[in-house]
Amino acid sequence: MSELIRQSTLNPIAEKKRKLHHGDIHDELEQISPIRLTNEKKGKKDTVDEYHSLKHHVEKQCVEIDDRNQLQSGKIDTMMVLMENQNRKQKRIMSKLDAATNTVEDVSDELKIMKQSLGELRREIEDYQRRNEDYQRRNEDYQRRNEDYQRRNEVFQGQVLMILESMKPKAD
């Protein structure tokens, strides 16, 4: 994880993306250095209090990020349920299509009716297949986003931990 943090600080483009993603959190963390300088002038109790206050604030931000990740995960779960429902509908339609095909072979009068039904069923199947493919693409996109959020969260938490470690009062 420290390698990711080091790469992030060496790569200006990655740094800009990280700043855009973390927004206010990053701005607050940038102020740690000035706070640290003022802490040297304050008493040890003030430094410890400020450290705990900042630590609480950062933990709260991490919880909010985790909540957003869980929301994305919930969306992915919903998409998976929708895909399963579409697959069940598609199987039912396929069985109807098989039954319709057998009937067409047996009865010539029903042939015209069955052809119409088959056409409608095929259109429905194609529509369901298109929808299913769309759901799969969306699901993959949500999974990529979720993985990206998790990676960003890991990098951010690593940075926060490093900053918090650097702010711990040193034992004399």
PDB file of C-alpha atoms in Angstrom:
ATOM      1  CA  MET A   1       0.000   0.000   0.000  1.00  0.00           C
ATOM      2  CA  SER A   2       2.885   2.379   0.744  1.00  0.00           C
ATOM      3  CA  GLU A   3       4.059   1.776  -2.835  1.00  0.00           C
ATOM      4  CA  LEU A   4       0.656   3.009  -4.102  1.00  0.00           C
ATOM      5  CA  ILE A   5       0.928   6.084  -1.910  1.00  0.00           C
ATOM      6  CA  ARG A   6       4.477   6.766  -3.136  1.00  0.00           C
ATOM      7  CA  GLN A   7       3.408   6.375  -6.780  1.00  0.00           C
ATOM      8  CA  SER A   8       0.434   8.624  -6.185  1.00  0.00           C
ATOM      9  CA  THR A   9       2.651  11.394  -4.835  1.00  0.00           C
ATOM     10  CA  LEU A  10       5.190  11.010  -7.656  1.00  0.00           C
ATOM     11  CA  ASN A  11       2.628  11.021 -10.471  1.00  0.00           C
ATOM     12  CA  PRO A  12       1.091  14.506 -10.922  1.00  0.00           C
ATOM     13  CA  ILE A  13      -1.850  13.202 -12.988  1.00  0.00           C
ATOM     14  CA  ALA A  14      -2.720  10.582 -10.390  1.00  0.00           C
ATOM     15  CA  GLU A  15      -2.360  13.269  -7.720  1.00  0.00           C
ATOM     16  CA  LYS A  16      -4.826  15.541  -9.554  1.00  0.00           C
ATOM     17  CA  LYS A  17      -7.317  12.673  -9.913  1.00  0.00           C
ATOM     18  CA  ARG A  18      -6.925  11.836  -6.242  1.00  0.00           C
ATOM     19  CA  LYS A  19      -7.502  15.467  -5.287  1.00  0.00           C
ATOM     20  CA  LEU A  20     -10.621  15.591  -7.434  1.00  0.00           C
ATOM     21  CA  HIS A  21     -11.934  12.367  -5.883  1.00  0.00           C
ATOM     22  CA  HIS A  22     -11.265  13.253  -2.267  1.00  0.00           C
ATOM     23  CA  GLY A  23     -12.202  16.945  -2.572  1.00  0.00           C
ATOM     24  CA  ASP A  24     -12.700  18.535   0.839  1.00  0.00           C
ATOM     25  CA  ILE A  25     -11.062  15.669   2.690  1.00  0.00           C
ATOM     26  CA  HIS A  26      -7.806  16.298   0.856  1.00  0.00           C
ATOM     27  CA  ASP A  27      -7.994  20.043   1.530  1.00  0.00           C
ATOM     28  CA  GLU A  28      -8.408  19.371   5.225  1.00  0.00           C
ATOM     29  CA  LEU A  29      -5.527  16.923   5.251  1.00  0.00           C
ATOM     30  CA  GLU A  30      -3.257  19.449   3.490  1.00  0.00           C
ATOM     31  CA  GLN A  31      -3.693  21.693   6.472  1.00  0.00           C
ATOM     32  CA  ILE A  32      -2.110  19.143   8.759  1.00  0.00           C
ATOM     33  CA  SER A  33       1.386  20.576   8.249  1.00  0.00           C
ATOM     34  CA  PRO A  34       0.404  24.095   9.382  1.00  0.00           C
ATOM     35  CA  ILE A  35      -1.501  22.551  12.271  1.00  0.00           C
ATOM     36  CA  ARG A  36       1.567  20.555  13.181  1.00  0.00           C
ATOM     37  CA  LEU A  37       3.721  23.702  13.195  1.00  0.00           C
ATOM     38  CA  THR A  38       1.268  25.442  15.486  1.00  0.00           C
ATOM     39  CA  ASN A  39       1.138  22.334  17.637  1.00  0.00           C
ATOM     40  CA  GLU A  40       4.834  22.687  18.351  1.00  0.00           C
ATOM     41  CA  LYS A  41       4.012  26.035  19.913  1.00  0.00           C
ATOM     42  CA  LYS A  42       1.095  24.650  21.929  1.00  0.00           C
ATOM     43  CA  GLY A  43       1.253  22.409  24.940  1.00  0.00           C
ATOM     44  CA  LYS A  44       1.314  18.640  24.670  1.00  0.00           C
ATOM     45  CA  LYS A  45      -2.311  18.357  25.820  1.00  0.00           C
ATOM     46  CA  ASP A  46      -3.481  20.639  23.016  1.00  0.00           C
ATOM     47  CA  THR A  47      -1.501  18.578  20.527  1.00  0.00           C
ATOM     48  CA  VAL A  48      -3.014  15.320  21.763  1.00  0.00           C
ATOM     49  CA  ASP A  49      -6.526  16.821  21.777  1.00  0.00           C
ATOM     50  CA  GLU A  50      -6.105  18.137  18.256  1.00  0.00           C
ATOM     51  CA  TYR A  51      -4.687  14.796  17.129  1.00  0.00           C
ATOM     52  CA  HIS A  52      -7.699  12.933  18.538  1.00  0.00           C
ATOM     53  CA  SER A  53     -10.105  15.447  17.028  1.00  0.00           C
ATOM     54  CA  LEU A  54      -8.499  15.107  13.602  1.00  0.00           C
ATOM     55  CA  LYS A  55      -8.376  11.326  13.936  1.00  0.00           C
ATOM     56  CA  HIS A  56     -12.116  11.266  14.741  1.00  0.00           C
ATOM     57  CA  HIS A  57     -12.857  13.487  11.739  1.00  0.00           C
ATOM     58  CA  VAL A  58     -10.827  11.284   9.382  1.00  0.00           C
ATOM     59  CA  GLU A  59     -12.468   8.112  10.724  1.00  0.00           C
ATOM     60  CA  LYS A  60     -15.862   9.706  10.099  1.00  0.00           C
ATOM     61  CA  GLN A  61     -14.834  10.476   6.497  1.00  0.00           C
ATOM     62  CA  CYS A  62     -13.683   6.862   6.044  1.00  0.00           C
ATOM     63  CA  VAL A  63     -17.068   5.613   7.287  1.00  0.00           C
ATOM     64  CA  GLU A  64     -18.815   7.866   4.764  1.00  0.00           C
ATOM     65  CA  ILE A  65     -16.644   6.451   1.965  1.00  0.00           C
ATOM     66  CA  ASP A  66     -17.429   2.906   3.132  1.00  0.00           C
ATOM     67  CA  ASP A  67     -21.146   3.777   3.103  1.00  0.00           C
ATOM     68  CA  ARG A  68     -20.880   4.972  -0.500  1.00  0.00           C
ATOM     69  CA  ASN A  69     -19.078   1.758  -1.446  1.00  0.00           C
ATOM     70  CA  GLN A  70     -21.841  -0.307   0.186  1.00  0.00           C
ATOM     71  CA  LEU A  71     -24.443   1.671  -1.757  1.00  0.00           C
ATOM     72  CA  GLN A  72     -22.628   0.824  -5.008  1.00  0.00           C
ATOM     73  CA  SER A  73     -22.460  -2.806  -3.913  1.00  0.00           C
ATOM     74  CA  GLY A  74     -26.227  -2.747  -3.296  1.00  0.00           C
ATOM     75  CA  LYS A  75     -26.777  -1.440  -6.809  1.00  0.00           C
ATOM     76  CA  ILE A  76     -24.695  -4.298  -8.184  1.00  0.00           C
ATOM     77  CA  ASP A  77     -26.744  -6.814  -6.160  1.00  0.00           C
ATOM     78  CA  THR A  78     -29.956  -5.297  -7.537  1.00  0.00           C
ATOM     79  CA  MET A  79     -28.633  -5.575 -11.086  1.00  0.00           C
ATOM     80  CA  MET A  80     -27.736  -9.227 -10.458  1.00  0.00           C
ATOM     81  CA  VAL A  81     -31.302  -9.967  -9.279  1.00  0.00           C
ATOM     82  CA  LEU A  82     -32.702  -8.225 -12.357  1.00  0.00           C
ATOM     83  CA  MET A  83     -30.405 -10.277 -14.590  1.00  0.00           C
ATOM     84  CA  GLU A  84     -31.533 -13.505 -12.908  1.00  0.00           C
ATOM     85  CA  ASN A  85     -35.175 -12.520 -13.414  1.00  0.00           C
ATOM     86  CA  GLN A  86     -34.496 -11.770 -17.079  1.00  0.00           C
ATOM     87  CA  ASN A  87     -32.800 -15.153 -17.480  1.00  0.00           C
ATOM     88  CA  ARG A  88     -35.806 -16.945 -15.936  1.00  0.00           C
ATOM     89  CA  LYS A  89     -38.166 -15.071 -18.253  1.00  0.00           C
ATOM     90  CA  GLN A  90     -35.956 -15.957 -21.192  1.00  0.00           C
ATOM     91  CA  LYS A  91     -36.044 -19.666 -20.249  1.00  0.00           C
ATOM     92  CA  ARG A  92     -39.843 -19.569 -19.980  1.00  0.00           C
ATOM     93  CA  ILE A  93     -40.060 -17.907 -23.366  1.00  0.00           C
ATOM     94  CA  MET A  94     -37.698 -20.498 -24.849  1.00  0.00           C
ATOM     95  CA  SER A  95     -39.869 -23.328 -23.541  1.00  0.00           C
ATOM     96  CA  LYS A  96     -42.916 -21.591 -25.034  1.00  0.00           C
ATOM     97  CA  LEU A  97     -41.012 -21.295 -28.289  1.00  0.00           C
ATOM     98  CA  ASP A  98     -40.213 -25.036 -28.274  1.00  0.00           C
ATOM     99  CA  ALA A  99     -43.856 -25.906 -27.597  1.00  0.00           C
ATOM    100  CA  ALA A 100     -44.971 -23.547 -30.340  1.00  0.00           C
ATOM    101  CA  THR A 101     -42.542 -25.102 -32.806  1.00  0.00           C
ATOM    102  CA  ASN A 102     -43.904 -28.621 -32.108  1.00  0.00           C
ATOM    103  CA  THR A 103     -47.472 -27.417 -32.566  1.00  0.00           C
ATOM    104  CA  VAL A 104     -46.616 -25.813 -35.911  1.00  0.00           C
ATOM    105  CA  GLU A 105     -45.348 -29.161 -37.207  1.00  0.00           C
ATOM    106  CA  ASP A 106     -48.596 -30.928 -36.154  1.00  0.00           C
ATOM    107  CA  VAL A 107     -51.351 -28.530 -37.276  1.00  0.00           C
ATOM    108  CA  SER A 108     -51.274 -26.624 -40.561  1.00  0.00           C
ATOM    109  CA  ASP A 109     -54.140 -24.271 -39.638  1.00  0.00           C
ATOM    110  CA  GLU A 110     -52.293 -23.174 -36.544  1.00  0.00           C
ATOM    111  CA  LEU A 111     -49.166 -22.579 -38.595  1.00  0.00           C
ATOM    112  CA  LYS A 112     -50.035 -18.964 -39.358  1.00  0.00           C
ATOM    113  CA  ILE A 113     -50.950 -18.210 -35.757  1.00  0.00           C
ATOM    114  CA  MET A 114     -47.852 -19.943 -34.479  1.00  0.00           C
ATOM    115  CA  LYS A 115     -45.610 -18.058 -36.906  1.00  0.00           C
ATOM    116  CA  GLN A 116     -46.973 -14.815 -35.518  1.00  0.00           C
ATOM    117  CA  SER A 117     -46.406 -16.044 -31.982  1.00  0.00           C
ATOM    118  CA  LEU A 118     -42.909 -17.207 -32.847  1.00  0.00           C
ATOM    119  CA  GLY A 119     -42.063 -13.842 -34.336  1.00  0.00           C
ATOM    120  CA  GLU A 120     -43.317 -12.073 -31.239  1.00  0.00           C
ATOM    121  CA  LEU A 121     -41.492 -14.483 -28.984  1.00  0.00           C
ATOM    122  CA  ARG A 122     -38.275 -14.068 -30.954  1.00  0.00           C
ATOM    123  CA  ARG A 123     -38.590 -10.303 -30.739  1.00  0.00           C
ATOM    124  CA  GLU A 124     -39.205 -10.617 -27.013  1.00  0.00           C
ATOM    125  CA  ILE A 125     -36.219 -12.942 -26.667  1.00  0.00           C
ATOM    126  CA  GLU A 126     -34.030 -10.571 -28.644  1.00  0.00           C
ATOM    127  CA  ASP A 127     -35.311  -7.710 -26.525  1.00  0.00           C
ATOM    128  CA  TYR A 128     -34.608  -9.656 -23.327  1.00  0.00           C
ATOM    129  CA  GLN A 129     -31.181 -10.633 -24.645  1.00  0.00           C
ATOM    130  CA  ARG A 130     -30.391  -7.000 -25.426  1.00  0.00           C
ATOM    131  CA  ARG A 131     -31.600  -6.003 -21.977  1.00  0.00           C
ATOM    132  CA  ASN A 132     -29.610  -8.812 -20.396  1.00  0.00           C
ATOM    133  CA  GLU A 133     -26.468  -7.710 -22.244  1.00  0.00           C
ATOM    134  CA  ASP A 134     -27.131  -4.148 -21.121  1.00  0.00           C
ATOM    135  CA  TYR A 135     -27.541  -5.318 -17.517  1.00  0.00           C
ATOM    136  CA  GLN A 136     -24.321  -7.294 -17.805  1.00  0.00           C
ATOM    137  CA  ARG A 137     -22.466  -4.248 -19.150  1.00  0.00           C
ATOM    138  CA  ARG A 138     -23.905  -2.109 -16.370  1.00  0.00           C
ATOM    139  CA  ASN A 139     -22.990  -4.727 -13.800  1.00  0.00           C
ATOM    140  CA  GLU A 140     -19.418  -4.860 -15.096  1.00  0.00           C
ATOM    141  CA  ASP A 141     -19.284  -1.072 -14.990  1.00  0.00           C
ATOM    142  CA  TYR A 142     -20.581  -1.057 -11.405  1.00  0.00           C
ATOM    143  CA  GLN A 143     -18.042  -3.709 -10.468  1.00  0.00           C
ATOM    144  CA  ARG A 144     -15.222  -1.677 -12.033  1.00  0.00           C
ATOM    145  CA  ARG A 145     -16.426   1.428 -10.239  1.00  0.00           C
ATOM    146  CA  ASN A 146     -16.685  -0.426  -6.961  1.00  0.00           C
ATOM    147  CA  GLU A 147     -13.160  -1.827  -7.379  1.00  0.00           C
ATOM    148  CA  ASP A 148     -11.919   1.666  -8.212  1.00  0.00           C
ATOM    149  CA  TYR A 149     -13.646   3.086  -5.117  1.00  0.00           C
ATOM    150  CA  GLN A 150     -12.109   0.339  -3.018  1.00  0.00           C
ATOM    151  CA  ARG A 151      -8.631   1.031  -4.429  1.00  0.00           C
ATOM    152  CA  ARG A 152      -9.050   4.748  -3.848  1.00  0.00           C
ATOM    153  CA  ASN A 153     -10.293   4.090  -0.346  1.00  0.00           C
ATOM    154  CA  GLU A 154      -7.288   1.867   0.407  1.00  0.00           C
ATOM    155  CA  VAL A 155      -4.877   4.512  -0.875  1.00  0.00           C
ATOM    156  CA  PHE A 156      -6.678   7.222   1.050  1.00  0.00           C
ATOM    157  CA  GLN A 157      -6.745   5.181   4.247  1.00  0.00           C
ATOM    158  CA  GLY A 158      -3.052   4.457   3.828  1.00  0.00           C
ATOM    159  CA  GLN A 159      -2.330   8.150   3.435  1.00  0.00           C
ATOM    160  CA  VAL A 160      -4.465   8.983   6.437  1.00  0.00           C
ATOM    161  CA  LEU A 161      -2.705   6.379   8.538  1.00  0.00           C
ATOM    162  CA  MET A 162       0.683   7.750   7.496  1.00  0.00           C
ATOM    163  CA  ILE A 163      -0.405  11.276   8.354  1.00  0.00           C
ATOM    164  CA  LEU A 164      -1.842  10.173  11.682  1.00  0.00           C
ATOM    165  CA  GLU A 165       1.341   8.278  12.481  1.00  0.00           C
ATOM    166  CA  SER A 166       3.398  11.365  11.679  1.00  0.00           C
ATOM    167  CA  MET A 167       1.171  13.430  13.970  1.00  0.00           C
ATOM    168  CA  LYS A 168       1.398  11.146  16.983  1.00  0.00           C
ATOM    169  CA  PRO A 169       3.127  12.912  19.851  1.00  0.00           C
ATOM    170  CA  LYS A 170       6.660  11.648  20.120  1.00  0.00           C
ATOM    171  CA  ALA A 171       7.730  10.172  23.444  1.00  0.00           C
ATOM    172  CA  ASP A 172      10.622  12.155  24.912  1.00  0.00           C
TER     173      ASP A 172
END
